[in-house]
Coordinates of C-alpha atoms in Angstrom, one line a residue:
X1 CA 103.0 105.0 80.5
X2 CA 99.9 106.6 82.1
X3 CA 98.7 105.7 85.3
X4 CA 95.1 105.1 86.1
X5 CA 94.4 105.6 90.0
X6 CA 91.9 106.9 91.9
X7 CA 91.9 110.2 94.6
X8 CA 89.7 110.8 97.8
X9 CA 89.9 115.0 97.7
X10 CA 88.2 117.1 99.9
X11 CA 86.4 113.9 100.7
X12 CA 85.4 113.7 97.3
X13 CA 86.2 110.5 95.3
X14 CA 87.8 111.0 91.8
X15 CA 88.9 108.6 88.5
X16 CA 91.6 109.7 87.1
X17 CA 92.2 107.5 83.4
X18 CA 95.4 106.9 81.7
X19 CA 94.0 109.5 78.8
X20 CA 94.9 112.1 81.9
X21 CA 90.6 112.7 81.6
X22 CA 89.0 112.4 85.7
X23 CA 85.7 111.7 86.5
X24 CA 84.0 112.4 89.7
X25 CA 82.4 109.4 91.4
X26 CA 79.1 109.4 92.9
X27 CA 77.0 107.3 95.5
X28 CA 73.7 106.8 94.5
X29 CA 72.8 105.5 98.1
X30 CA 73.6 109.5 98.8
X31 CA 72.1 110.7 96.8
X32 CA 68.5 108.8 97.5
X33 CA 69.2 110.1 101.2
X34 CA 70.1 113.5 100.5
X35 CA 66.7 113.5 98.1
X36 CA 64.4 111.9 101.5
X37 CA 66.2 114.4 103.6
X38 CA 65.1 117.2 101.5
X39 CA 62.1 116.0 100.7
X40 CA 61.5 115.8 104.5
X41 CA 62.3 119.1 105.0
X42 CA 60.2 120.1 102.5
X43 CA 56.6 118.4 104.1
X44 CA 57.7 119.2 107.9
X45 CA 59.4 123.1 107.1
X46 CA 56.0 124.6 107.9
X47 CA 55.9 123.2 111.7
X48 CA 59.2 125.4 112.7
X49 CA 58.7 128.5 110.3
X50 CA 59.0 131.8 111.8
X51 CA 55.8 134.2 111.7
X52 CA 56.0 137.7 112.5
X53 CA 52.8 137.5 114.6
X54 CA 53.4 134.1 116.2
X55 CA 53.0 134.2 120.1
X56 CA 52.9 132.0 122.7
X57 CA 53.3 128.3 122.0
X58 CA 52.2 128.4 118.3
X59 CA 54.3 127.5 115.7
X60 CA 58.2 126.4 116.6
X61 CA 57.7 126.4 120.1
X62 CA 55.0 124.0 119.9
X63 CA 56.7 121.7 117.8
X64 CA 60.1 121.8 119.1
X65 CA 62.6 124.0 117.6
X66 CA 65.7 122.6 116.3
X67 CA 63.7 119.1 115.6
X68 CA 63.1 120.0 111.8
X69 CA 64.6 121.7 109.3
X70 CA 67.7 123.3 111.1
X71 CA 69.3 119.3 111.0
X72 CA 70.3 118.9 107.3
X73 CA 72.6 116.0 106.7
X74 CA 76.0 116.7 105.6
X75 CA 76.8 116.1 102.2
X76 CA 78.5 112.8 101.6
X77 CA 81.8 112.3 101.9
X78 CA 84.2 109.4 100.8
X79 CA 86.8 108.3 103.6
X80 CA 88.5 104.8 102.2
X81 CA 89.1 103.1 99.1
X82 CA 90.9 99.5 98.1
X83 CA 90.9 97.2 94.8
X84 CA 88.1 94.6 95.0
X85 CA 89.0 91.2 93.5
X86 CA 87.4 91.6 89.9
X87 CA 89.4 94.1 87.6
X88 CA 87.9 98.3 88.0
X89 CA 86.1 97.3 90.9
X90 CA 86.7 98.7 94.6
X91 CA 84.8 98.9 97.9
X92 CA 84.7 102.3 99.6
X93 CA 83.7 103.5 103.0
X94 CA 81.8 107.1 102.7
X95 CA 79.8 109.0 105.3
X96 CA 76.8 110.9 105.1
X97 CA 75.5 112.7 107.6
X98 CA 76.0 110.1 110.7
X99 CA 75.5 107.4 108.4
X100 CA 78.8 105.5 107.4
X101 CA 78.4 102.4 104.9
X102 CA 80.9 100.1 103.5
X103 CA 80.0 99.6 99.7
X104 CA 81.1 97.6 96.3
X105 CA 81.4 99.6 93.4
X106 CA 81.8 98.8 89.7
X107 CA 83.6 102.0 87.8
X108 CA 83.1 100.7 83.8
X109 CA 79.1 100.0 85.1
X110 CA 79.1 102.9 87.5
X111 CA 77.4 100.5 89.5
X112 CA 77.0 100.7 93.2
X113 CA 75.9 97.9 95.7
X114 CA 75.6 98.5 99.5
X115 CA 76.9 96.0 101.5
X116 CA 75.9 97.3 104.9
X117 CA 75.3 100.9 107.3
X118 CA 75.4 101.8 110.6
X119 CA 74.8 104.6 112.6
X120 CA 78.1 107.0 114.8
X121 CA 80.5 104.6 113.8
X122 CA 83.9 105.8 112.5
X123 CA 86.0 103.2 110.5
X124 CA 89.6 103.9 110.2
X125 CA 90.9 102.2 107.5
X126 CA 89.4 99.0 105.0
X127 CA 91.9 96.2 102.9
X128 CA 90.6 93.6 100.4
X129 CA 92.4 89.9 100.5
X130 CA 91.5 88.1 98.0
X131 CA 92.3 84.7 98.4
X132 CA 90.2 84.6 101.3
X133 CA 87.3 86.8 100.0
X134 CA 87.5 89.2 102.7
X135 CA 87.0 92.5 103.8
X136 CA 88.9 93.9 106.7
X137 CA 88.0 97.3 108.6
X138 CA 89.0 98.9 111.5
X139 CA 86.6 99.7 113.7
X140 CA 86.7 102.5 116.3
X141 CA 84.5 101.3 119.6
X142 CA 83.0 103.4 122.5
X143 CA 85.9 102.9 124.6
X144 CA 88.8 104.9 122.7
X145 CA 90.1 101.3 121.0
X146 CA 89.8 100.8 117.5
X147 CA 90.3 96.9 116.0
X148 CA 90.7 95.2 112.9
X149 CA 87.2 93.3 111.8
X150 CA 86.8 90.6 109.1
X151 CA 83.6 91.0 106.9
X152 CA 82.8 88.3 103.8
X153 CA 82.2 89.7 100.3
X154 CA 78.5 90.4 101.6
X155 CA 79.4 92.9 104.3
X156 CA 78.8 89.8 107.0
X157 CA 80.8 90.5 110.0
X158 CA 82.8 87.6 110.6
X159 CA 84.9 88.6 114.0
X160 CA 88.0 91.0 115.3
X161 CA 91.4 89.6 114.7
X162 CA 93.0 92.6 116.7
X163 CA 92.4 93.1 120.5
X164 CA 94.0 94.8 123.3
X165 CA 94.2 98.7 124.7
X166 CA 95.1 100.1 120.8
X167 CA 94.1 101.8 117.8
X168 CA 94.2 99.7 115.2
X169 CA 94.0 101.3 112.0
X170 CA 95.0 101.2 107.8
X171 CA 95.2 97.5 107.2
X172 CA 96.9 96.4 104.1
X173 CA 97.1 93.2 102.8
X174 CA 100.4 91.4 102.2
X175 CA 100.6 90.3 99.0
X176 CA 100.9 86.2 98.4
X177 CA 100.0 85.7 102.1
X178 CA 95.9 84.0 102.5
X179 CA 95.6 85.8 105.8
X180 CA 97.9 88.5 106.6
X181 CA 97.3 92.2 106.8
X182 CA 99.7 94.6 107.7
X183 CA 98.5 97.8 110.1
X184 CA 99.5 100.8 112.2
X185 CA 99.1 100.8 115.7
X186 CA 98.7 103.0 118.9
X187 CA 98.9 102.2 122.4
X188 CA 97.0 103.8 124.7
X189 CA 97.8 105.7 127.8
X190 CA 95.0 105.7 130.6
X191 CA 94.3 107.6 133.8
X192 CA 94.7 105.4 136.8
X193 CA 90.9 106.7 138.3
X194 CA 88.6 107.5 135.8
X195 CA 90.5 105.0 132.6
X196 CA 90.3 107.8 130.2
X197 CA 92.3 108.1 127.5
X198 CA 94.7 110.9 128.5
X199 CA 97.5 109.8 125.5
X200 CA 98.7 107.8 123.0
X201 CA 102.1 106.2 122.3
X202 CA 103.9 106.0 119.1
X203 CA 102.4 104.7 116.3
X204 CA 104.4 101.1 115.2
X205 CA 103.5 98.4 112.5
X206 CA 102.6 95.0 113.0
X207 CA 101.3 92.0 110.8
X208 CA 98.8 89.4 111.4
X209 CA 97.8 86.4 110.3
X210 CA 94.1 85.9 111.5
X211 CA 94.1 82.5 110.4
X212 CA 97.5 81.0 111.7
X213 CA 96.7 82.8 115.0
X214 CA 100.4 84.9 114.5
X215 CA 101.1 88.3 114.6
X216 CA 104.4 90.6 115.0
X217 CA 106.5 94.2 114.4
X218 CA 107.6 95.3 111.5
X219 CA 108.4 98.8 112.7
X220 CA 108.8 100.2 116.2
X221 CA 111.1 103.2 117.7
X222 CA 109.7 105.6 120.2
X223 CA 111.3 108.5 118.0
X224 CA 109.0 108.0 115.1
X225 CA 105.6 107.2 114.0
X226 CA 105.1 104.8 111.0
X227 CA 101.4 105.3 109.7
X228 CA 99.8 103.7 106.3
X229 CA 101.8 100.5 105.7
X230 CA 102.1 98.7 102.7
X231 CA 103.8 95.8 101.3
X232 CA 105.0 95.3 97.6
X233 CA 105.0 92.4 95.6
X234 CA 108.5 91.7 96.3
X235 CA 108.5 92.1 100.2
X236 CA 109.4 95.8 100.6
X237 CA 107.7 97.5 103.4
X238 CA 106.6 101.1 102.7
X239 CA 105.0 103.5 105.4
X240 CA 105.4 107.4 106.1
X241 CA 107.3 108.2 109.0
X242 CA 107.0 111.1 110.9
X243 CA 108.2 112.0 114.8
X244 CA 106.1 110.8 117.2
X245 CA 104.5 113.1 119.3
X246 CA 106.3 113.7 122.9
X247 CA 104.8 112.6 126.0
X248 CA 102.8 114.0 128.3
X249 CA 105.6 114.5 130.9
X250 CA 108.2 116.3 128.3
X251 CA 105.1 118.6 127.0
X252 CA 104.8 119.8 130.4
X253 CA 108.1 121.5 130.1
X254 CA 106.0 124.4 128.1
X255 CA 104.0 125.2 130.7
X256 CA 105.8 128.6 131.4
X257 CA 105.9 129.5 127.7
X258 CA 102.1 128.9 127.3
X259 CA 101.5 131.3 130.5
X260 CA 103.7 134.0 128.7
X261 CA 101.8 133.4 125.3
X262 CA 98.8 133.0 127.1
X263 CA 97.6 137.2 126.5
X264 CA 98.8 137.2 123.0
X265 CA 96.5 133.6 122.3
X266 CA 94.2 135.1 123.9
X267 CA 93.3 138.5 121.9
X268 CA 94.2 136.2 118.7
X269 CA 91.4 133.9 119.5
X270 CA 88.7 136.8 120.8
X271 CA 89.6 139.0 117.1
X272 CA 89.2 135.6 115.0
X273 CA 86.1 135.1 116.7
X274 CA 85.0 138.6 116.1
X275 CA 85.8 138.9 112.7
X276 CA 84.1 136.2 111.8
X277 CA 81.2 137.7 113.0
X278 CA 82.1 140.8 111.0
X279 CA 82.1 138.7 107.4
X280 CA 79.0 137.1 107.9
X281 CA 76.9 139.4 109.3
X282 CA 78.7 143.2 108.0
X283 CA 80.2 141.8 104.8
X284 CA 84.0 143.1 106.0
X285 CA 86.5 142.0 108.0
X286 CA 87.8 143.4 110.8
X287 CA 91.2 144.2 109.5
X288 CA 92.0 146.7 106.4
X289 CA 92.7 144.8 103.6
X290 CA 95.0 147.2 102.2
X291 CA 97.6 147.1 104.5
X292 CA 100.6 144.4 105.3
X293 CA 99.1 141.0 106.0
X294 CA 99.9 139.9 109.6
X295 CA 100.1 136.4 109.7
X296 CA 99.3 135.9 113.7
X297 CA 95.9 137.5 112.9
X298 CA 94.8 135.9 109.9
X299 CA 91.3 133.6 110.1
X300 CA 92.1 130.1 110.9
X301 CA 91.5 128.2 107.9
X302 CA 90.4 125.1 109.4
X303 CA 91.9 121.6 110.5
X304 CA 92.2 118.6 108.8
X305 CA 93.0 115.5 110.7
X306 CA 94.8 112.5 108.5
X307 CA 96.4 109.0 109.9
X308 CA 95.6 110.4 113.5
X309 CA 97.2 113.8 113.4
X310 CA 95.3 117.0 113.4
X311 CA 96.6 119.3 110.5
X312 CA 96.4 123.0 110.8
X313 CA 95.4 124.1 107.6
X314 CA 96.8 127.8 108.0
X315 CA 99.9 126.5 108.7
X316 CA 100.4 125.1 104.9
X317 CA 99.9 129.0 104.2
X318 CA 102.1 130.6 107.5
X319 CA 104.7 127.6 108.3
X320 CA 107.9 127.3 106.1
X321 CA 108.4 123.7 107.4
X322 CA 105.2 122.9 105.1
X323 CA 106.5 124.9 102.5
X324 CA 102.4 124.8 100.8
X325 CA 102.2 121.2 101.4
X326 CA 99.8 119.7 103.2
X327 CA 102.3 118.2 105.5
X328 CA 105.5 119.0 106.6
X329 CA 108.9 117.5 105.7
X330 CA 109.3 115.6 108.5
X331 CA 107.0 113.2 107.1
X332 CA 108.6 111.2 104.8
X333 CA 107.8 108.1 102.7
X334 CA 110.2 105.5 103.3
X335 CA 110.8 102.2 101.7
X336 CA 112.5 98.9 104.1
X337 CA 113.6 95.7 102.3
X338 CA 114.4 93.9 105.3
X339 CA 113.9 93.7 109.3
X340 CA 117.5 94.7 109.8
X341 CA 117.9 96.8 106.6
X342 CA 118.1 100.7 106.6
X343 CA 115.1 102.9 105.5
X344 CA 115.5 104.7 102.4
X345 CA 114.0 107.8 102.4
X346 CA 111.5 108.4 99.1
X347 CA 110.3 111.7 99.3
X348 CA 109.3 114.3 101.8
X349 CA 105.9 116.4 102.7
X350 CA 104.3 112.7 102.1
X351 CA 100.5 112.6 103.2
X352 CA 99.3 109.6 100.8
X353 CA 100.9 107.1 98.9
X354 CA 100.0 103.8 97.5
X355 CA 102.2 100.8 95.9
X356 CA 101.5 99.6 92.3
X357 CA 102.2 95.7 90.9
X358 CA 104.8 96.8 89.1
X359 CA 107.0 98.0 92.6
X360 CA 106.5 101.8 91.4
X361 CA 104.5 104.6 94.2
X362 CA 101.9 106.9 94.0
X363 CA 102.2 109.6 96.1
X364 CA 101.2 112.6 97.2
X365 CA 102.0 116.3 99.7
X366 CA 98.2 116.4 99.7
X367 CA 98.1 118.2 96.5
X368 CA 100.2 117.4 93.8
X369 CA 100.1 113.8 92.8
X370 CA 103.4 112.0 91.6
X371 CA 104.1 108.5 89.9
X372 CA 107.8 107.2 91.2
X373 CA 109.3 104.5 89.5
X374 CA 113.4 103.8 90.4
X375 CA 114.5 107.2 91.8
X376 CA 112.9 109.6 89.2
X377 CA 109.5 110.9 89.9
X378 CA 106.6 112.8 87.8
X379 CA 103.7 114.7 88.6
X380 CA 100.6 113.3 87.3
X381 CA 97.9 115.2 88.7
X382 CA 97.2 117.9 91.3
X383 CA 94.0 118.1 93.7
X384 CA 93.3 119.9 96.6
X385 CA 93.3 117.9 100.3
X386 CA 94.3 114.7 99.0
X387 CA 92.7 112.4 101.7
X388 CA 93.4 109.3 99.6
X389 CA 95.2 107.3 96.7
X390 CA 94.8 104.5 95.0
X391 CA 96.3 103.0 91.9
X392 CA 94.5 100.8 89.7

């Protein structure tokens, strides 16, 4: 049987129907302030125009240059999705510009309703539970800690249950339990002077139940990083692991092996910086497209960061341990039927999954898309920079 789920690509937020046909979601709140943006631009574009004979302070300088039209919001982009309580209905969290809103949306109506937005704040994760009606986020705050936040059905904040020096982040409910969410979690590592954040430990997974006051691990070893929890019907705890990354103190080891490097990174970073001034501005890049491509000076691609881990996108391309996934195979989706039991591993190059009623996965290497149900697996769908999955 089809599967019907949804897909956050590229930041872009996609139905995919059990008929295999997708359909691309939009927010009309986006689009109305995209529309005032431009229109904006439009009445105030005259005040920073350049004019061949303007002098002195007429013109830009006399309004301010870089106050106008040069500050075009970015387009929006979807970050989170979950179920709502009624049936085809989710809330989302999308950005646009430095806007980010939490929102309800009906898919048969194609109906969305805002519950509330707020200015530079980054959420890092949202979970619907729906015997209690509520909405929990996590929040990221000013001071490096991010904590889990209950909201009503109308976007009313209704207070953390999370505190202490963490990131808190990608709460799940448990299903069957009123109050209990299951989340990843950092600790931080601070300087002793100053109390910046100079690292962070591994990444474990608790649960808590906001209303009995309780919480506890599920996962914890300082080899390994568990990100994305979720919990199946049945009790199974499912999360991707992944090696954590090392401290601070073994890292320091490679301090003679960067110096050595050092020269190479260096003329590396000054010919990508030139070249990119050589396609935008002389149409050609600096290298000869003819000859053997040399990996080390190829144009960085860009980076991607996903479940608080910065992904070199060149490296899908370059690196064999990615092997054109998004991820590498060290992160792999693992399933746990007990607190003593012993992980079974599901699949490799994981970057998103999600857990169905029935105790099947969705999952995904950040491109292909897979349904897996008892050992066997089949590909579904493929998108590029799958940054989200839900099924439906």
């Amino acid at each position: 049987m089809s599967q019907q789920f949804l897909v956050i690509s590229g930041g872009e937020l996609w139905l995919h129907e059990a008929d295999g046909q997708s359909t691309q979601i939009f927010s009309s709140f986006a689009k109305e302030m995209l529309q005032r943006e431009a229109d904006r631009q439009r009445t105030t574009s005259w005040k920073y125009a350049e004019r061949e004979d303007s002098k002195g302070l007429i013109g830009p300088a006399l309004w301010g240059r870089g106050g106008g039209g040069a500050d075009n919001l970015a387009p929006a982009r979807f970050l989170h999705v979950c179920k709502a309580g009624e049936p085809r209905t989710i809330y989302y969290v999308m950005t646009v510009g430095r806007t980010v809103g939490l929102f309800k949306y009906y898919l048969d109506e194609q109906r969305e309703i805002r519950l509330f937005h707020r200015q530079q704040t980054q959420i890092l994760g949202l979970a619907y539970l729906p015997q209690t009606q509520h909405v929990v986020l996590a929040i990221m705050h000013g001071d490096g800690t991010a904590h889990l936040e209950v909201y009503d059905e109308e976007g009313t904040q209704k207070g953390a249950i999370t505190h202490g020096d963490s990131i808190d982040a990608s709460p799940a409910a448990m299903p069957g339990a009123e109050s209990t969410v299951v989340y990843q979690s950092w600790g931080l590592a601070r300087n002793a002077d100053s109390g910046a954040v100079v690292g962070l430990g591994q990444s474990a997974v608790h649960w808590v139940d906001y209303k009995a006051g309780e919480m506890d691990s599920l996962l914890d070893d300082a080899q390994w990083d568990f990100v994305a929890p979720r919990i199946s019907e049945d009790r199974v705890l499912y999360s991707i692991r992944r090696p954590a990354d090392k401290p601070l103190h073994e890292k320091a080891g490679g301090a003679a092996k960067d110096a050595l490097l050092m020269p190479l990174r260096l003329g590396k970073a000054v010919f990508g910086y030139l070249n990119v001034f050589s396609m935008l501005y002389g149409k050609e890049p600096l290298r000869s497209a003819g000859g053997p491509r040399t990996p080390e000076l190829d144009q960085d691609l860009g980076t991607l960061w996903l479940h608080g881990r910065r992904i070199e996108l060149s490296k899908v391309r370059n690196d064999p341990e990615y092997a054109g996934n998004l991820v590498p195979a060290s992160w792999k989706l693992i399933a746990q039927a007990g607190r003593n039991a012993a992980p079974e591993e599901i699949a490799s190059h994981v970057a998103q999954f999600d857990v169905l009623a029935d105790g099947s996965l969705l999952y995904s290497n950040g491109y292909d898309i897979y349904h897996w149900q008892r050992g066997s697996a089949r590909k579904l769908a493929r998108r590029e920079l799958v940054e989200g999955l839900l099924g439906l």
